[in-house]
Amino acid sequence: MSYHNIFDSHAHYNDERFRSIQEETIRHIRENGVAAVLNAGCDMPSSYSGLELTRRYPFFYCSVGIHPHDAENWSESNLEELAALAGEEKVVAIGEIGLDYHYDFSPRGRQKEVFEKQLLLAQELSLPVIIHSREATADTLELLRRYRPKGVVHCFSGSAQTASEILSLGMYLGYTGVVTFNNAKKVLEAVKVTPLDRLLLETDCPYMAPVPYRGKTCTSDMIALTAEKIAQIKETDVQDLIDIANRNAHICFGIPE
Ligand SMILES: [Zn+2]
C-alpha cells in the first residue's frame, strides 16, 4: 500500500549512517508519501546541521537541543547558542532533551541539570520540547510535572499508565517502529489509551526500523508500517491515521497548515 501526507515527527538525516546517501534518501522519501520531516538535534553540531537541512529541503523542520548522552559536554554558552538558533524560522522545538539511565553516558545529576536548563529555555521561548526518556520514567515525569512544557515524549515505549500520566500533562506521545516489534505488547497497551488527537508518528531514523526492516537503516517512508500497526489497534483507516497524526504534528509544533 502506498500513502501520502506522512509527517515524520522525529528523524536524524544528519546521522553518520546517511552521510553518503542523504540526498538520494531524501528524494526517495519525498517520492514515497513523506510530506514533512522534523529533524531532531542531539548536540550543537547536529542542531546546526539540522537547520542546514531545512534550508536545503523546504519540507524539513528541525529542533535544537542537547541530548542526555551529551550532557557532560554542556557549557553555559550552549544556552545562548540554542536560543539564537531557536529564533530561526524552521526551528520548531527544543530537543531532543531528557534523561537516559540505560546508557548513562553522562552522570545522572548532570543529565538532570542540563535537562532542566533546556526546559527553562523552552519555557522562556514559548517553544514545545521533544523529550527523550529511557529507563528514567520517574525522574522524567517529576520534571515534566514541575515545568509543564508543551510538546512530545518521543519514541514512547512505556506502559499504559505512564502514557496516561504524560497525556494528563497535555503532552503528545510519539510512536516509532517499536510498535511493530514482536515484544511490543506493553507499548500497544499504551497506544490503546492514547487518543488519536494526541498521537504523533515518527521513525527516529536511521534507527528503530519497523518489522520487517528491523536492524536496517530506517527511512521516513517506513512510517507506513508503524501507521498500519497503530491503525489496526485503533480500528481506523491507515491514511486517516496518517492524516490525523500530520495535523497533530502541526498543532504540537505550532506549524501553520
Ligand atoms: Zn532521536
mmCIF file of C-alpha atoms and ligand atoms in Angstrom:
data_model
loop_
_atom_site.group_PDB
_atom_site.id
_atom_site.type_symbol
_atom_site.label_atom_id
_atom_site.label_comp_id
_atom_site.label_asym_id
_atom_site.label_seq_id
_atom_site.Cartn_x
_atom_site.Cartn_y
_atom_site.Cartn_z
ATOM 1 C CA MET A 1 0.000 0.000 0.000
ATOM 2 C CA SER A 2 1.175 3.495 -0.580
ATOM 3 C CA TYR A 3 0.173 6.507 1.455
ATOM 4 C CA HIS A 4 0.647 10.248 1.318
ATOM 5 C CA ASN A 5 0.772 13.186 3.731
ATOM 6 C CA ILE A 6 3.206 11.450 6.120
ATOM 7 C CA PHE A 7 4.714 13.751 8.778
ATOM 8 C CA ASP A 8 7.806 12.131 10.282
ATOM 9 C CA SER A 9 7.989 13.993 13.580
ATOM 10 C CA HIS A 10 11.414 12.701 14.596
ATOM 11 C CA ALA A 11 14.330 11.881 12.285
ATOM 12 C CA HIS A 12 18.109 12.231 12.123
ATOM 13 C CA TYR A 13 19.072 12.779 8.478
ATOM 14 C CA ASN A 14 22.363 14.305 9.609
ATOM 15 C CA ASP A 15 23.346 10.993 11.211
ATOM 16 C CA GLU A 16 26.594 9.372 10.096
ATOM 17 C CA ARG A 17 24.644 6.481 8.534
ATOM 18 C CA PHE A 18 23.060 8.832 5.974
ATOM 19 C CA ARG A 19 26.282 10.621 5.116
ATOM 20 C CA SER A 20 26.840 9.171 1.644
ATOM 21 C CA ILE A 21 23.148 8.563 0.838
ATOM 22 C CA GLN A 22 21.479 11.630 2.327
ATOM 23 C CA GLU A 23 20.383 13.299 -0.874
ATOM 24 C CA GLU A 24 19.055 10.184 -2.617
ATOM 25 C CA THR A 25 17.315 9.061 0.589
ATOM 26 C CA ILE A 26 15.557 12.395 0.986
ATOM 27 C CA ARG A 27 14.499 12.280 -2.669
ATOM 28 C CA HIS A 28 13.235 8.728 -2.114
ATOM 29 C CA ILE A 29 11.078 9.627 0.896
ATOM 30 C CA ARG A 30 9.696 12.696 -0.895
ATOM 31 C CA GLU A 31 8.576 10.425 -3.733
ATOM 32 C CA ASN A 32 7.084 7.931 -1.297
ATOM 33 C CA GLY A 33 4.451 9.869 0.560
ATOM 34 C CA VAL A 34 6.505 11.876 3.054
ATOM 35 C CA ALA A 35 5.151 15.426 3.222
ATOM 36 C CA ALA A 36 7.151 16.753 6.177
ATOM 37 C CA VAL A 37 10.104 15.799 8.374
ATOM 38 C CA LEU A 38 11.216 17.168 11.720
ATOM 39 C CA ASN A 39 14.946 16.595 12.074
ATOM 40 C CA ALA A 40 15.863 16.413 15.771
ATOM 41 C CA GLY A 41 19.057 17.896 17.179
ATOM 42 C CA CYS A 42 21.182 15.957 19.704
ATOM 43 C CA ASP A 43 24.135 18.261 20.268
ATOM 44 C CA MET A 44 25.372 21.589 18.908
ATOM 45 C CA PRO A 45 26.780 20.245 15.597
ATOM 46 C CA SER A 46 23.595 18.306 14.791
ATOM 47 C CA SER A 47 21.464 21.297 15.781
ATOM 48 C CA TYR A 48 23.346 23.463 13.273
ATOM 49 C CA SER A 49 23.344 20.825 10.539
ATOM 50 C CA GLY A 50 19.628 20.173 11.140
ATOM 51 C CA LEU A 51 18.977 23.824 10.394
ATOM 52 C CA GLU A 52 21.077 23.445 7.225
ATOM 53 C CA LEU A 53 18.792 20.597 6.144
ATOM 54 C CA THR A 54 15.734 22.850 6.458
ATOM 55 C CA ARG A 55 17.415 25.320 4.117
ATOM 56 C CA ARG A 56 18.144 22.663 1.534
ATOM 57 C CA TYR A 57 14.796 20.852 1.797
ATOM 58 C CA PRO A 58 11.675 23.023 2.100
ATOM 59 C CA PHE A 59 9.620 20.184 3.626
ATOM 60 C CA PHE A 60 12.037 19.877 6.558
ATOM 61 C CA TYR A 61 11.709 21.400 10.031
ATOM 62 C CA CYS A 62 14.142 20.953 12.882
ATOM 63 C CA SER A 63 14.626 21.093 16.613
ATOM 64 C CA VAL A 64 17.726 22.163 18.521
ATOM 65 C CA GLY A 65 18.963 20.808 21.816
ATOM 66 C CA ILE A 66 21.412 18.700 23.773
ATOM 67 C CA HIS A 67 20.613 15.004 24.250
ATOM 68 C CA PRO A 68 21.321 13.486 27.701
ATOM 69 C CA HIS A 69 24.157 11.439 26.131
ATOM 70 C CA ASP A 70 25.943 14.704 25.560
ATOM 71 C CA ALA A 71 25.063 16.410 28.855
ATOM 72 C CA GLU A 72 28.607 16.070 30.118
ATOM 73 C CA ASN A 73 29.869 18.361 27.342
ATOM 74 C CA TRP A 74 27.386 21.105 28.216
ATOM 75 C CA SER A 75 28.804 24.582 28.560
ATOM 76 C CA GLU A 76 26.914 27.699 29.568
ATOM 77 C CA SER A 77 27.462 29.242 26.130
ATOM 78 C CA ASN A 78 25.253 26.475 24.693
ATOM 79 C CA LEU A 79 22.228 28.193 26.160
ATOM 80 C CA GLU A 80 22.818 31.376 24.167
ATOM 81 C CA GLU A 81 23.657 29.419 21.042
ATOM 82 C CA LEU A 82 20.477 27.368 21.327
ATOM 83 C CA ALA A 83 18.411 30.490 21.944
ATOM 84 C CA ALA A 84 19.885 32.119 18.835
ATOM 85 C CA LEU A 85 19.199 29.014 16.736
ATOM 86 C CA ALA A 86 15.678 28.800 18.110
ATOM 87 C CA GLY A 87 14.985 32.218 16.622
ATOM 88 C CA GLU A 88 15.307 30.761 13.124
ATOM 89 C CA GLU A 89 12.033 30.271 11.296
ATOM 90 C CA LYS A 90 12.192 26.493 10.722
ATOM 91 C CA VAL A 91 13.316 25.664 14.276
ATOM 92 C CA VAL A 92 10.089 24.486 15.879
ATOM 93 C CA ALA A 93 11.139 22.864 19.181
ATOM 94 C CA ILE A 94 13.836 22.384 21.799
ATOM 95 C CA GLY A 95 15.043 18.786 21.684
ATOM 96 C CA GLU A 96 15.813 16.169 21.972
ATOM 97 C CA ILE A 97 16.352 16.694 25.667
ATOM 98 C CA GLY A 98 15.771 14.417 28.643
ATOM 99 C CA LEU A 99 17.247 11.591 30.657
ATOM 100 C CA ASP A 100 18.857 8.312 29.666
ATOM 101 C CA TYR A 101 19.638 5.947 32.538
ATOM 102 C CA HIS A 102 20.113 2.986 30.196
ATOM 103 C CA TYR A 103 23.430 4.139 28.770
ATOM 104 C CA ASP A 104 24.351 6.636 31.487
ATOM 105 C CA PHE A 105 26.854 8.284 29.124
ATOM 106 C CA SER A 106 26.727 11.342 31.377
ATOM 107 C CA PRO A 107 26.334 11.332 35.177
ATOM 108 C CA ARG A 108 22.650 11.462 36.176
ATOM 109 C CA GLY A 109 22.958 14.680 38.166
ATOM 110 C CA ARG A 110 24.483 16.365 35.134
ATOM 111 C CA GLN A 111 21.770 14.976 32.840
ATOM 112 C CA LYS A 112 19.078 16.451 35.092
ATOM 113 C CA GLU A 113 20.801 19.798 35.292
ATOM 114 C CA VAL A 114 21.143 20.085 31.503
ATOM 115 C CA PHE A 115 17.563 18.848 31.009
ATOM 116 C CA GLU A 116 16.226 21.478 33.416
ATOM 117 C CA LYS A 117 18.182 24.308 31.793
ATOM 118 C CA GLN A 118 16.669 23.404 28.444
ATOM 119 C CA LEU A 119 13.152 23.003 29.868
ATOM 120 C CA LEU A 120 13.517 26.542 31.183
ATOM 121 C CA LEU A 121 14.827 27.748 27.841
ATOM 122 C CA ALA A 122 11.803 26.265 26.063
ATOM 123 C CA GLN A 123 9.564 27.951 28.608
ATOM 124 C CA GLU A 124 11.220 31.329 28.063
ATOM 125 C CA LEU A 125 10.983 30.982 24.295
ATOM 126 C CA SER A 126 7.442 29.521 24.409
ATOM 127 C CA LEU A 127 8.588 26.560 22.337
ATOM 128 C CA PRO A 128 7.493 22.927 22.636
ATOM 129 C CA VAL A 129 10.013 20.278 23.682
ATOM 130 C CA ILE A 130 10.951 16.856 22.330
ATOM 131 C CA ILE A 131 11.644 14.558 25.261
ATOM 132 C CA HIS A 132 13.955 11.548 25.262
ATOM 133 C CA SER A 133 13.425 9.320 28.294
ATOM 134 C CA ARG A 134 14.978 5.895 28.672
ATOM 135 C CA GLU A 135 14.723 3.914 31.897
ATOM 136 C CA ALA A 136 14.214 7.224 33.655
ATOM 137 C CA THR A 137 10.416 7.432 33.875
ATOM 138 C CA ALA A 138 10.078 8.614 37.485
ATOM 139 C CA ASP A 139 12.624 11.423 37.190
ATOM 140 C CA THR A 140 11.360 12.487 33.752
ATOM 141 C CA LEU A 141 7.764 12.663 34.981
ATOM 142 C CA GLU A 142 8.815 14.639 38.027
ATOM 143 C CA LEU A 143 10.498 17.285 35.869
ATOM 144 C CA LEU A 144 7.631 17.355 33.364
ATOM 145 C CA ARG A 145 5.218 17.944 36.243
ATOM 146 C CA ARG A 146 7.407 20.716 37.594
ATOM 147 C CA TYR A 147 7.981 22.601 34.319
ATOM 148 C CA ARG A 148 4.800 21.646 32.438
ATOM 149 C CA PRO A 149 6.267 22.006 28.936
ATOM 150 C CA LYS A 150 4.233 21.619 25.768
ATOM 151 C CA GLY A 151 5.492 19.032 23.305
ATOM 152 C CA VAL A 152 6.055 15.327 22.841
ATOM 153 C CA VAL A 153 7.637 12.378 24.615
ATOM 154 C CA HIS A 154 9.301 10.793 21.619
ATOM 155 C CA CYS A 155 9.828 7.106 20.808
ATOM 156 C CA PHE A 156 7.379 6.256 23.537
ATOM 157 C CA SER A 157 7.652 2.628 24.609
ATOM 158 C CA GLY A 158 6.387 2.790 28.186
ATOM 159 C CA SER A 159 3.305 1.404 29.883
ATOM 160 C CA ALA A 160 -0.312 2.490 29.526
ATOM 161 C CA GLN A 161 -0.074 4.018 32.978
ATOM 162 C CA THR A 162 2.952 6.153 32.097
ATOM 163 C CA ALA A 163 1.247 7.128 28.837
ATOM 164 C CA SER A 164 -1.819 8.286 30.776
ATOM 165 C CA GLU A 165 0.314 10.374 33.123
ATOM 166 C CA ILE A 166 2.064 12.106 30.216
ATOM 167 C CA LEU A 167 -1.262 12.660 28.439
ATOM 168 C CA SER A 168 -2.699 14.197 31.605
ATOM 169 C CA LEU A 169 0.075 16.815 31.396
ATOM 170 C CA GLY A 170 -1.253 17.777 27.977
ATOM 171 C CA MET A 171 1.659 16.336 26.027
ATOM 172 C CA TYR A 172 1.757 14.214 22.887
ATOM 173 C CA LEU A 173 3.195 10.715 22.542
ATOM 174 C CA GLY A 174 5.441 9.860 19.588
ATOM 175 C CA TYR A 175 5.340 6.268 18.355
ATOM 176 C CA THR A 176 8.049 4.610 16.260
ATOM 177 C CA GLY A 177 8.617 1.239 14.605
ATOM 178 C CA VAL A 178 8.883 -0.191 18.137
ATOM 179 C CA VAL A 179 5.106 -0.829 17.931
ATOM 180 C CA THR A 180 5.785 -3.437 15.236
ATOM 181 C CA PHE A 181 8.362 -5.386 17.247
ATOM 182 C CA ASN A 182 7.459 -8.860 18.479
ATOM 183 C CA ASN A 183 7.907 -7.819 22.112
ATOM 184 C CA ALA A 184 5.715 -4.729 21.678
ATOM 185 C CA LYS A 185 2.864 -5.874 23.903
ATOM 186 C CA LYS A 186 3.371 -3.204 26.556
ATOM 187 C CA VAL A 187 3.606 -0.287 24.138
ATOM 188 C CA LEU A 188 0.492 -1.479 22.294
ATOM 189 C CA GLU A 189 -1.407 -1.115 25.580
ATOM 190 C CA ALA A 190 -0.132 2.472 25.669
ATOM 191 C CA VAL A 191 -1.344 3.014 22.092
ATOM 192 C CA LYS A 192 -4.803 1.873 23.201
ATOM 193 C CA VAL A 193 -5.073 4.613 25.845
ATOM 194 C CA THR A 194 -3.640 7.329 23.585
ATOM 195 C CA PRO A 195 -6.403 9.410 21.977
ATOM 196 C CA LEU A 196 -5.986 9.833 18.216
ATOM 197 C CA ASP A 197 -5.587 13.577 18.627
ATOM 198 C CA ARG A 198 -2.526 13.151 20.900
ATOM 199 C CA LEU A 199 -0.524 10.750 18.849
ATOM 200 C CA LEU A 200 2.451 11.534 16.621
ATOM 201 C CA LEU A 201 4.099 9.204 14.137
ATOM 202 C CA GLU A 202 7.882 9.164 13.906
ATOM 203 C CA THR A 203 10.735 6.976 12.737
ATOM 204 C CA ASP A 204 13.757 8.108 14.796
ATOM 205 C CA CYS A 205 15.545 7.116 11.596
ATOM 206 C CA PRO A 206 18.141 5.818 10.836
ATOM 207 C CA TYR A 207 17.306 3.849 13.998
ATOM 208 C CA MET A 208 14.199 1.868 15.004
ATOM 209 C CA ALA A 209 13.306 0.458 11.598
ATOM 210 C CA PRO A 210 9.951 -1.320 11.833
ATOM 211 C CA VAL A 211 9.495 -5.019 11.134
ATOM 212 C CA PRO A 212 10.362 -6.432 8.554
ATOM 213 C CA TYR A 213 13.280 -3.983 8.229
ATOM 214 C CA ARG A 214 14.394 -4.247 11.848
ATOM 215 C CA GLY A 215 18.138 -3.590 12.173
ATOM 216 C CA LYS A 216 18.334 -1.982 8.712
ATOM 217 C CA THR A 217 18.717 1.728 8.020
ATOM 218 C CA CYS A 218 15.299 3.238 8.642
ATOM 219 C CA THR A 219 13.848 5.965 6.392
ATOM 220 C CA SER A 220 10.752 8.139 6.882
ATOM 221 C CA ASP A 221 8.574 6.280 4.354
ATOM 222 C CA MET A 222 8.781 3.197 6.615
ATOM 223 C CA ILE A 223 6.400 5.047 8.943
ATOM 224 C CA ALA A 224 3.694 3.363 6.853
ATOM 225 C CA LEU A 225 4.351 0.102 8.734
ATOM 226 C CA THR A 226 4.069 1.845 12.112
ATOM 227 C CA ALA A 227 0.867 3.550 10.969
ATOM 228 C CA GLU A 228 -0.591 0.232 9.768
ATOM 229 C CA LYS A 229 0.036 -1.361 13.163
ATOM 230 C CA ILE A 230 -1.454 1.556 15.109
ATOM 231 C CA ALA A 231 -4.442 1.796 12.750
ATOM 232 C CA GLN A 232 -5.123 -1.879 13.391
ATOM 233 C CA ILE A 233 -5.078 -1.305 17.177
ATOM 234 C CA LYS A 234 -7.232 1.817 16.902
ATOM 235 C CA GLU A 235 -9.536 0.190 14.323
ATOM 236 C CA THR A 236 -9.173 3.079 11.950
ATOM 237 C CA ASP A 237 -8.194 3.619 8.330
ATOM 238 C CA VAL A 238 -4.410 3.882 7.832
ATOM 239 C CA GLN A 239 -4.499 7.005 5.648
ATOM 240 C CA ASP A 240 -6.916 8.649 8.094
ATOM 241 C CA LEU A 241 -4.480 7.929 10.929
ATOM 242 C CA ILE A 242 -1.585 9.392 8.905
ATOM 243 C CA ASP A 243 -3.679 12.498 8.197
ATOM 244 C CA ILE A 244 -4.622 12.911 11.872
ATOM 245 C CA ALA A 245 -1.009 12.452 13.008
ATOM 246 C CA ASN A 246 0.087 15.022 10.423
ATOM 247 C CA ARG A 247 -2.409 17.550 11.770
ATOM 248 C CA ASN A 248 -1.329 16.736 15.350
ATOM 249 C CA ALA A 249 2.317 17.431 14.462
ATOM 250 C CA HIS A 250 1.343 20.824 13.037
ATOM 251 C CA ILE A 251 -0.531 21.660 16.223
ATOM 252 C CA CYS A 252 2.127 20.273 18.593
ATOM 253 C CA PHE A 253 4.950 22.230 16.929
ATOM 254 C CA GLY A 254 2.935 25.331 16.057
ATOM 255 C CA ILE A 255 3.452 24.901 12.306
ATOM 256 C CA PRO A 256 0.759 26.589 10.214
ATOM 257 C CA GLU A 257 -1.025 24.101 7.902
HETATM 258 ZN ZN ZN B 1 16.147 10.734 18.206
#
